[in-house]
PDB file of C-alpha atoms and ligand atoms in Angstrom:
ATOM      1  CA  UNK W   1     139.636 118.836  90.180  1.00  0.00           C
ATOM      2  CA  UNK W   2     137.140 117.413  87.667  1.00  0.00           C
ATOM      3  CA  UNK W   3     133.294 117.219  88.540  1.00  0.00           C
ATOM      4  CA  UNK W   4     132.001 113.419  89.054  1.00  0.00           C
ATOM      5  CA  UNK W   5     128.942 112.620  88.255  1.00  0.00           C
ATOM      6  CA  UNK W   6     126.680 111.684  90.807  1.00  0.00           C
ATOM      7  CA  UNK W   7     123.441 109.264  90.018  1.00  0.00           C
ATOM      8  CA  UNK W   8     122.398 109.581  93.402  1.00  0.00           C
ATOM      9  CA  UNK W   9     118.907 107.951  95.283  1.00  0.00           C
ATOM     10  CA  UNK W  10     117.662 109.771  98.937  1.00  0.00           C
ATOM     11  CA  UNK W  11     116.306 106.868 100.852  1.00  0.00           C
ATOM     12  CA  UNK W  12     114.285 106.801 103.864  1.00  0.00           C
ATOM     13  CA  UNK W  13     111.002 106.814 105.657  1.00  0.00           C
ATOM     14  CA  UNK W  14     108.540 110.220 104.820  1.00  0.00           C
ATOM     15  CA  UNK W  15     109.534 112.808 107.308  1.00  0.00           C
ATOM     16  CA  UNK W  16     113.271 111.811 107.458  1.00  0.00           C
ATOM     17  CA  UNK W  17     114.517 115.382 105.644  1.00  0.00           C
ATOM     18  CA  UNK W  18     115.200 113.955 102.427  1.00  0.00           C
ATOM     19  CA  UNK W  19     113.839 116.623 100.848  1.00  0.00           C
ATOM     20  CA  UNK W  20     116.092 119.597 102.285  1.00  0.00           C
ATOM     21  CA  UNK W  21     119.175 117.423 102.481  1.00  0.00           C
ATOM     22  CA  UNK W  22     118.394 117.470  98.517  1.00  0.00           C
ATOM     23  CA  UNK W  23     118.004 120.802  98.283  1.00  0.00           C
ATOM     24  CA  UNK W  24     121.348 121.603 100.273  1.00  0.00           C
ATOM     25  CA  UNK W  25     122.993 118.792  97.582  1.00  0.00           C
ATOM     26  CA  UNK W  26     121.612 120.836  94.692  1.00  0.00           C
ATOM     27  CA  UNK W  27     123.077 123.855  95.923  1.00  0.00           C
ATOM     28  CA  UNK W  28     126.549 122.074  96.363  1.00  0.00           C
ATOM     29  CA  UNK W  29     126.609 119.843  93.458  1.00  0.00           C
ATOM     30  CA  UNK W  30     124.664 122.101  90.882  1.00  0.00           C
ATOM     31  CA  UNK W  31     122.427 118.740  90.067  1.00  0.00           C
ATOM     32  CA  UNK W  32     118.796 118.273  90.361  1.00  0.00           C
ATOM     33  CA  UNK W  33     116.458 117.238  92.725  1.00  0.00           C
ATOM     34  CA  UNK W  34     114.226 115.033  91.182  1.00  0.00           C
ATOM     35  CA  UNK W  35     111.029 114.530  93.517  1.00  0.00           C
ATOM     36  CA  UNK W  36     108.209 112.411  92.573  1.00  0.00           C
ATOM     37  CA  UNK W  37     105.990 113.662  95.432  1.00  0.00           C
ATOM     38  CA  UNK W  38     106.327 116.923  94.391  1.00  0.00           C
ATOM     39  CA  UNK W  39     105.703 116.221  90.405  1.00  0.00           C
ATOM     40  CA  UNK W  40     102.657 114.121  91.098  1.00  0.00           C
ATOM     41  CA  UNK W  41     101.846 117.240  93.366  1.00  0.00           C
ATOM     42  CA  UNK W  42     101.904 119.551  90.310  1.00  0.00           C
ATOM     43  CA  UNK W  43      99.865 116.849  87.995  1.00  0.00           C
ATOM     44  CA  UNK W  44      97.222 116.807  90.661  1.00  0.00           C
ATOM     45  CA  UNK W  45      96.602 120.580  90.719  1.00  0.00           C
ATOM     46  CA  UNK W  46      96.734 121.295  87.414  1.00  0.00           C
ATOM     47  CA  UNK W  47      94.476 118.161  87.115  1.00  0.00           C
ATOM     48  CA  UNK W  48      95.896 116.595  84.086  1.00  0.00           C
ATOM     49  CA  UNK W  49      95.309 112.814  83.049  1.00  0.00           C
ATOM     50  CA  UNK W  50      98.322 111.725  85.489  1.00  0.00           C
ATOM     51  CA  UNK W  51      97.016 113.714  88.048  1.00  0.00           C
ATOM     52  CA  UNK W  52      93.288 112.529  88.074  1.00  0.00           C
ATOM     53  CA  UNK W  53      94.235 109.005  88.278  1.00  0.00           C
ATOM     54  CA  UNK W  54      96.612 109.591  91.247  1.00  0.00           C
ATOM     55  CA  UNK W  55      95.031 111.448  93.822  1.00  0.00           C
ATOM     56  CA  UNK W  56      93.030 109.199  95.508  1.00  0.00           C
ATOM     57  CA  UNK W  57      96.803 107.339  96.278  1.00  0.00           C
ATOM     58  CA  UNK W  58      98.499 110.170  97.340  1.00  0.00           C
ATOM     59  CA  UNK W  59      95.626 111.446  99.322  1.00  0.00           C
ATOM     60  CA  UNK W  60      95.560 108.206 101.183  1.00  0.00           C
ATOM     61  CA  UNK W  61      99.142 108.252 101.677  1.00  0.00           C
ATOM     62  CA  UNK W  62      99.110 104.720  99.601  1.00  0.00           C
ATOM     63  CA  UNK W  63     101.249 104.244  96.778  1.00  0.00           C
ATOM     64  CA  UNK W  64     100.450 105.532  93.241  1.00  0.00           C
ATOM     65  CA  UNK W  65     100.862 102.301  90.099  1.00  0.00           C
ATOM     66  CA  UNK W  66     104.401 101.528  89.196  1.00  0.00           C
ATOM     67  CA  UNK W  67     103.793 102.160  86.260  1.00  0.00           C
ATOM     68  CA  UNK W  68     102.583 105.740  86.221  1.00  0.00           C
ATOM     69  CA  UNK W  69     105.616 106.764  88.305  1.00  0.00           C
ATOM     70  CA  UNK W  70     108.028 105.073  86.331  1.00  0.00           C
ATOM     71  CA  UNK W  71     107.187 107.053  82.763  1.00  0.00           C
ATOM     72  CA  UNK W  72     106.471 109.889  84.707  1.00  0.00           C
ATOM     73  CA  UNK W  73     110.199 109.671  85.971  1.00  0.00           C
ATOM     74  CA  UNK W  74     112.020 109.030  82.766  1.00  0.00           C
ATOM     75  CA  UNK W  75     110.232 111.654  81.282  1.00  0.00           C
ATOM     76  CA  UNK W  76     112.157 113.880  83.895  1.00  0.00           C
ATOM     77  CA  UNK W  77     115.089 111.806  83.645  1.00  0.00           C
ATOM     78  CA  UNK W  78     115.573 112.027  79.636  1.00  0.00           C
ATOM     79  CA  UNK W  79     115.053 116.179  80.597  1.00  0.00           C
ATOM     80  CA  UNK W  80     118.991 117.897  79.341  1.00  0.00           C
ATOM     81  CA  UNK W  81     119.665 118.651  82.926  1.00  0.00           C
ATOM     82  CA  UNK W  82     120.212 115.539  84.449  1.00  0.00           C
ATOM     83  CA  UNK W  83     123.404 114.580  82.344  1.00  0.00           C
ATOM     84  CA  UNK W  84     125.453 115.845  85.163  1.00  0.00           C
ATOM     85  CA  UNK W  85     123.541 113.625  87.707  1.00  0.00           C
ATOM     86  CA  UNK W  86     120.354 114.017  89.169  1.00  0.00           C
ATOM     87  CA  UNK W  87     119.243 113.705  92.967  1.00  0.00           C
ATOM     88  CA  UNK W  88     116.189 111.213  93.445  1.00  0.00           C
ATOM     89  CA  UNK W  89     113.930 112.244  96.121  1.00  0.00           C
ATOM     90  CA  UNK W  90     111.163 109.892  97.103  1.00  0.00           C
ATOM     91  CA  UNK W  91     111.970 107.306  94.478  1.00  0.00           C
ATOM     92  CA  UNK W  92     111.941 104.236  94.097  1.00  0.00           C
ATOM     93  CA  UNK W  93     109.782 103.153  96.502  1.00  0.00           C
ATOM     94  CA  UNK W  94     109.443  99.602  95.895  1.00  0.00           C
ATOM     95  CA  UNK W  95     111.353  97.212  94.843  1.00  0.00           C
ATOM     96  CA  UNK W  96     109.552  96.875  91.082  1.00  0.00           C
ATOM     97  CA  UNK W  97     110.448 100.313  91.316  1.00  0.00           C
ATOM     98  CA  UNK W  98     114.066  99.902  91.689  1.00  0.00           C
ATOM     99  CA  UNK W  99     114.616  97.171  89.265  1.00  0.00           C
ATOM    100  CA  UNK W 100     113.103  99.144  86.347  1.00  0.00           C
ATOM    101  CA  UNK W 101     115.000 102.129  87.344  1.00  0.00           C
ATOM    102  CA  UNK W 102     118.022  99.883  87.033  1.00  0.00           C
ATOM    103  CA  UNK W 103     117.525  99.114  83.645  1.00  0.00           C
ATOM    104  CA  UNK W 104     116.433 102.292  82.504  1.00  0.00           C
ATOM    105  CA  UNK W 105     119.722 103.701  84.262  1.00  0.00           C
ATOM    106  CA  UNK W 106     121.355 100.855  82.129  1.00  0.00           C
ATOM    107  CA  UNK W 107     120.346 101.253  78.877  1.00  0.00           C
ATOM    108  CA  UNK W 108     121.244 105.202  79.502  1.00  0.00           C
ATOM    109  CA  UNK W 109     124.592 103.947  80.527  1.00  0.00           C
ATOM    110  CA  UNK W 110     123.970 106.221  83.433  1.00  0.00           C
ATOM    111  CA  UNK W 111     124.295 103.653  86.976  1.00  0.00           C
ATOM    112  CA  UNK W 112     122.947 104.770  90.462  1.00  0.00           C
ATOM    113  CA  UNK W 113     126.239 106.072  91.338  1.00  0.00           C
ATOM    114  CA  UNK W 114     125.479 105.711  95.338  1.00  0.00           C
ATOM    115  CA  UNK W 115     121.943 105.549  97.569  1.00  0.00           C
ATOM    116  CA  UNK W 116     122.282 107.717 101.108  1.00  0.00           C
ATOM    117  CA  UNK W 117     119.294 105.818 103.435  1.00  0.00           C
ATOM    118  CA  UNK W 118     118.176 108.227 105.933  1.00  0.00           C
ATOM    119  CA  UNK W 119     117.224 106.613 109.241  1.00  0.00           C
ATOM    120  CA  UNK W 120     115.196 107.888 111.111  1.00  0.00           C
ATOM    121  CA  UNK W 121     112.609 106.460 113.855  1.00  0.00           C
ATOM    122  CA  UNK W 122     108.909 106.382 113.602  1.00  0.00           C
ATOM    123  CA  UNK W 123     108.171 107.862 116.921  1.00  0.00           C
ATOM    124  CA  UNK W 124     110.377 111.556 115.402  1.00  0.00           C
ATOM    125  CA  UNK W 125     108.685 111.211 111.941  1.00  0.00           C
ATOM    126  CA  UNK W 126     104.936 111.716 113.932  1.00  0.00           C
ATOM    127  CA  UNK W 127     106.038 115.013 115.052  1.00  0.00           C
ATOM    128  CA  UNK W 128     108.233 115.885 112.084  1.00  0.00           C
ATOM    129  CA  UNK W 129     105.326 115.248 109.540  1.00  0.00           C
ATOM    130  CA  UNK W 130     102.128 116.639 111.405  1.00  0.00           C
ATOM    131  CA  UNK W 131     104.100 119.810 112.532  1.00  0.00           C
ATOM    132  CA  UNK W 132     105.534 120.007 108.991  1.00  0.00           C
ATOM    133  CA  UNK W 133     104.735 123.709 106.898  1.00  0.00           C
ATOM    134  CA  UNK W 134     106.142 123.964 103.442  1.00  0.00           C
ATOM    135  CA  UNK W 135     106.424 127.093 101.560  1.00  0.00           C
ATOM    136  CA  UNK W 136     104.177 127.591  98.175  1.00  0.00           C
ATOM    137  CA  UNK W 137     107.102 129.362  96.613  1.00  0.00           C
ATOM    138  CA  UNK W 138     110.086 127.882  97.008  1.00  0.00           C
ATOM    139  CA  UNK W 139     109.217 124.476  98.627  1.00  0.00           C
ATOM    140  CA  UNK W 140     111.632 124.942 101.586  1.00  0.00           C
ATOM    141  CA  UNK W 141     110.266 122.714 104.757  1.00  0.00           C
ATOM    142  CA  UNK W 142     109.902 124.626 108.052  1.00  0.00           C
ATOM    143  CA  UNK W 143     108.471 123.057 111.573  1.00  0.00           C
ATOM    144  CA  UNK W 144     106.206 124.538 113.921  1.00  0.00           C
ATOM    145  CA  UNK W 145     108.567 124.039 117.070  1.00  0.00           C
ATOM    146  CA  UNK W 146     111.770 122.411 115.899  1.00  0.00           C
ATOM    147  CA  UNK W 147     112.374 125.047 112.659  1.00  0.00           C
ATOM    148  CA  UNK W 148     110.175 127.371 112.815  1.00  0.00           C
ATOM    149  CA  UNK W 149     110.032 130.102 110.261  1.00  0.00           C
ATOM    150  CA  UNK W 150     110.720 133.879 111.766  1.00  0.00           C
ATOM    151  CA  UNK W 151     107.352 135.122 110.481  1.00  0.00           C
ATOM    152  CA  UNK W 152     104.391 133.075 111.590  1.00  0.00           C
ATOM    153  CA  UNK W 153     103.365 131.516 107.822  1.00  0.00           C
ATOM    154  CA  UNK W 154     105.715 133.139 105.883  1.00  0.00           C
ATOM    155  CA  UNK W 155     108.863 131.713 104.356  1.00  0.00           C
ATOM    156  CA  UNK W 156     112.052 132.966 105.565  1.00  0.00           C
ATOM    157  CA  UNK W 157     113.718 132.544 102.161  1.00  0.00           C
ATOM    158  CA  UNK W 158     111.292 134.247  99.585  1.00  0.00           C
ATOM    159  CA  UNK W 159     108.655 135.614 101.538  1.00  0.00           C
ATOM    160  CA  UNK W 160     106.161 132.968 100.018  1.00  0.00           C
ATOM    161  CA  UNK W 161     103.328 131.415 102.007  1.00  0.00           C
ATOM    162  CA  UNK W 162     103.898 128.425 103.729  1.00  0.00           C
ATOM    163  CA  UNK W 163     100.958 125.619 103.686  1.00  0.00           C
ATOM    164  CA  UNK W 164     100.281 122.171 105.282  1.00  0.00           C
ATOM    165  CA  UNK W 165     100.306 119.145 102.989  1.00  0.00           C
ATOM    166  CA  UNK W 166      96.768 117.506 102.802  1.00  0.00           C
ATOM    167  CA  UNK W 167      98.612 113.932 103.720  1.00  0.00           C
ATOM    168  CA  UNK W 168     100.341 115.721 106.434  1.00  0.00           C
ATOM    169  CA  UNK W 169      97.505 114.866 109.239  1.00  0.00           C
ATOM    170  CA  UNK W 170      97.967 111.804 111.204  1.00  0.00           C
ATOM    171  CA  UNK W 171      95.850 109.494 109.590  1.00  0.00           C
ATOM    172  CA  UNK W 172      97.605 109.601 106.325  1.00  0.00           C
ATOM    173  CA  UNK W 173     100.772 109.609 107.885  1.00  0.00           C
ATOM    174  CA  UNK W 174     100.122 106.132 110.157  1.00  0.00           C
ATOM    175  CA  UNK W 175      99.649 105.128 106.554  1.00  0.00           C
ATOM    176  CA  UNK W 176     102.636 106.100 104.650  1.00  0.00           C
ATOM    177  CA  UNK W 177     104.590 104.538 107.421  1.00  0.00           C
ATOM    178  CA  UNK W 178     103.215 101.401 106.858  1.00  0.00           C
ATOM    179  CA  UNK W 179     103.603 101.665 103.431  1.00  0.00           C
ATOM    180  CA  UNK W 180     106.922 103.033 103.977  1.00  0.00           C
ATOM    181  CA  UNK W 181     108.054  99.857 105.874  1.00  0.00           C
ATOM    182  CA  UNK W 182     106.373  97.264 103.836  1.00  0.00           C
ATOM    183  CA  UNK W 183     107.009  98.378 100.638  1.00  0.00           C
ATOM    184  CA  UNK W 184     110.047 100.582 100.243  1.00  0.00           C
ATOM    185  CA  UNK W 185     112.041  99.633 103.165  1.00  0.00           C
ATOM    186  CA  UNK W 186     112.988  96.451 101.594  1.00  0.00           C
ATOM    187  CA  UNK W 187     114.999  98.583  99.379  1.00  0.00           C
ATOM    188  CA  UNK W 188     117.572  98.714 101.952  1.00  0.00           C
ATOM    189  CA  UNK W 189     118.882  95.120 101.704  1.00  0.00           C
ATOM    190  CA  UNK W 190     118.226  95.305  97.924  1.00  0.00           C
ATOM    191  CA  UNK W 191     120.969  98.235  97.829  1.00  0.00           C
ATOM    192  CA  UNK W 192     123.107  97.107 100.465  1.00  0.00           C
ATOM    193  CA  UNK W 193     123.726  93.844  98.496  1.00  0.00           C
ATOM    194  CA  UNK W 194     124.495  96.056  95.045  1.00  0.00           C
ATOM    195  CA  UNK W 195     127.130  97.577  97.738  1.00  0.00           C
ATOM    196  CA  UNK W 196     126.083 101.331  96.977  1.00  0.00           C
ATOM    197  CA  UNK W 197     124.046 101.852 100.000  1.00  0.00           C
ATOM    198  CA  UNK W 198     125.389 104.532 102.585  1.00  0.00           C
ATOM    199  CA  UNK W 199     123.177 104.663 105.810  1.00  0.00           C
ATOM    200  CA  UNK W 200     123.200 108.302 107.475  1.00  0.00           C
ATOM    201  CA  UNK W 201     121.724 108.748 110.840  1.00  0.00           C
ATOM    202  CA  UNK W 202     118.370 111.706 109.984  1.00  0.00           C
ATOM    203  CA  UNK W 203     118.523 112.624 113.683  1.00  0.00           C
ATOM    204  CA  UNK W 204     120.371 115.721 114.493  1.00  0.00           C
ATOM    205  CA  UNK W 205     121.368 119.222 113.022  1.00  0.00           C
ATOM    206  CA  UNK W 206     120.584 119.831 109.143  1.00  0.00           C
ATOM    207  CA  UNK W 207     123.789 120.896 108.649  1.00  0.00           C
ATOM    208  CA  UNK W 208     125.670 118.198 110.188  1.00  0.00           C
ATOM    209  CA  UNK W 209     124.004 115.335 108.971  1.00  0.00           C
ATOM    210  CA  UNK W 210     124.666 117.575 105.559  1.00  0.00           C
ATOM    211  CA  UNK W 211     128.124 117.328 106.419  1.00  0.00           C
ATOM    212  CA  UNK W 212     128.003 113.448 106.579  1.00  0.00           C
ATOM    213  CA  UNK W 213     126.540 112.677 103.171  1.00  0.00           C
ATOM    214  CA  UNK W 214     129.072 115.962 101.479  1.00  0.00           C
ATOM    215  CA  UNK W 215     131.661 113.557 102.927  1.00  0.00           C
ATOM    216  CA  UNK W 216     130.602 110.229 101.991  1.00  0.00           C
ATOM    217  CA  UNK W 217     129.558 111.768  98.414  1.00  0.00           C
ATOM    218  CA  UNK W 218     133.107 113.556  97.885  1.00  0.00           C
ATOM    219  CA  UNK W 219     134.753 109.795  98.733  1.00  0.00           C
ATOM    220  CA  UNK W 220     132.832 108.032  96.178  1.00  0.00           C
ATOM    221  CA  UNK W 221     134.459 106.628  93.148  1.00  0.00           C
ATOM    222  CA  UNK W 222     133.832 108.670  90.223  1.00  0.00           C
ATOM    223  CA  UNK W 223     132.491 106.406  87.304  1.00  0.00           C
TER     224      UNK W 223
HETATM  225  P1  AMP L   1     106.248 112.647  99.000  1.00  0.00           P
HETATM  226  O1  AMP L   1     106.055 114.009  98.765  1.00  0.00           O
HETATM  227  O2  AMP L   1     107.870 111.881  98.624  1.00  0.00           O
HETATM  228  O3  AMP L   1     106.237 112.294 100.684  1.00  0.00           O
HETATM  229  O4  AMP L   1     104.796 111.460  98.094  1.00  0.00           O
HETATM  230  C1  AMP L   1     104.068 111.984  98.589  1.00  0.00           C
HETATM  231  C2  AMP L   1     102.719 110.857  97.612  1.00  0.00           C
HETATM  232  O5  AMP L   1     103.132 110.685  96.270  1.00  0.00           O
HETATM  233  C3  AMP L   1     103.294 109.320  98.330  1.00  0.00           C
HETATM  234  O6  AMP L   1     102.681 109.355  99.643  1.00  0.00           O
HETATM  235  C4  AMP L   1     102.651 108.667  97.162  1.00  0.00           C
HETATM  236  O7  AMP L   1     101.227 108.216  97.323  1.00  0.00           O
HETATM  237  C5  AMP L   1     102.925 109.682  96.069  1.00  0.00           C
HETATM  238  N1  AMP L   1     104.681 109.327  95.597  1.00  0.00           N
HETATM  239  C6  AMP L   1     105.202 109.834  95.869  1.00  0.00           C
HETATM  240  N2  AMP L   1     106.461 108.974  95.158  1.00  0.00           N
HETATM  241  C7  AMP L   1     106.057 107.647  94.897  1.00  0.00           C
HETATM  242  C8  AMP L   1     106.654 106.447  94.052  1.00  0.00           C
HETATM  243  N3  AMP L   1     107.836 106.521  94.039  1.00  0.00           N
HETATM  244  N4  AMP L   1     105.611 105.420  94.206  1.00  0.00           N
HETATM  245  C9  AMP L   1     104.363 105.373  94.075  1.00  0.00           C
HETATM  246  N5  AMP L   1     103.980 106.488  94.652  1.00  0.00           N
HETATM  247  C10 AMP L   1     104.625 107.780  95.168  1.00  0.00           C
END
């Protein structure tokens, strides 16, 4: 069976499980996860010019200006590991970003294959995000009550130290959810009109949600 090239977007509110699912998809399909949030946090930690420009937006839960994120994303997409596909996690977040992405992918003759939209109601998101802990080593997420690590504060997979994202505080989460509803959720209609949107129920067991995603991806038309 020939390998399909998959250019994917994971869409959904913060805390929907996009990062967790993306990591499992990376394992299964061998294409990279591109998380603009992760790249931005790396730039901020390294105090690069981009990081310094992005910092205040990320801290407050607002969006980093489109042009900054777009330039950063395109640099990443042009790396050789994206040749057989990619999983965008946290990008696009505005209709403007989605339009720029479409143009850039057209130029690269690599249009999007599918957009998996993970649905989770706001009430569940707040609990998920406030309890989220992330491994400094491998980036895997845990939850202090819903999926706690075996040892407190230590990653089950790589023994890395777990930390809490600064923007996973209650006030910032409220802002991030508002930003999602105002600026990002219009993408559902945007991609639905393009007939590449696949809704996924994001409530339930991680493995069950993953199986649903794989069923969809395994039935996508080859490009
Ligand atoms: P995330 O890790 O996806 O939750 O992103 C964390 C933060 O990074 C967001 O709250 C934004 O401030 C910023 N960010 C990530 N991706 C984007 C994007 N595509 N456009 C604008 N800002 C972004």
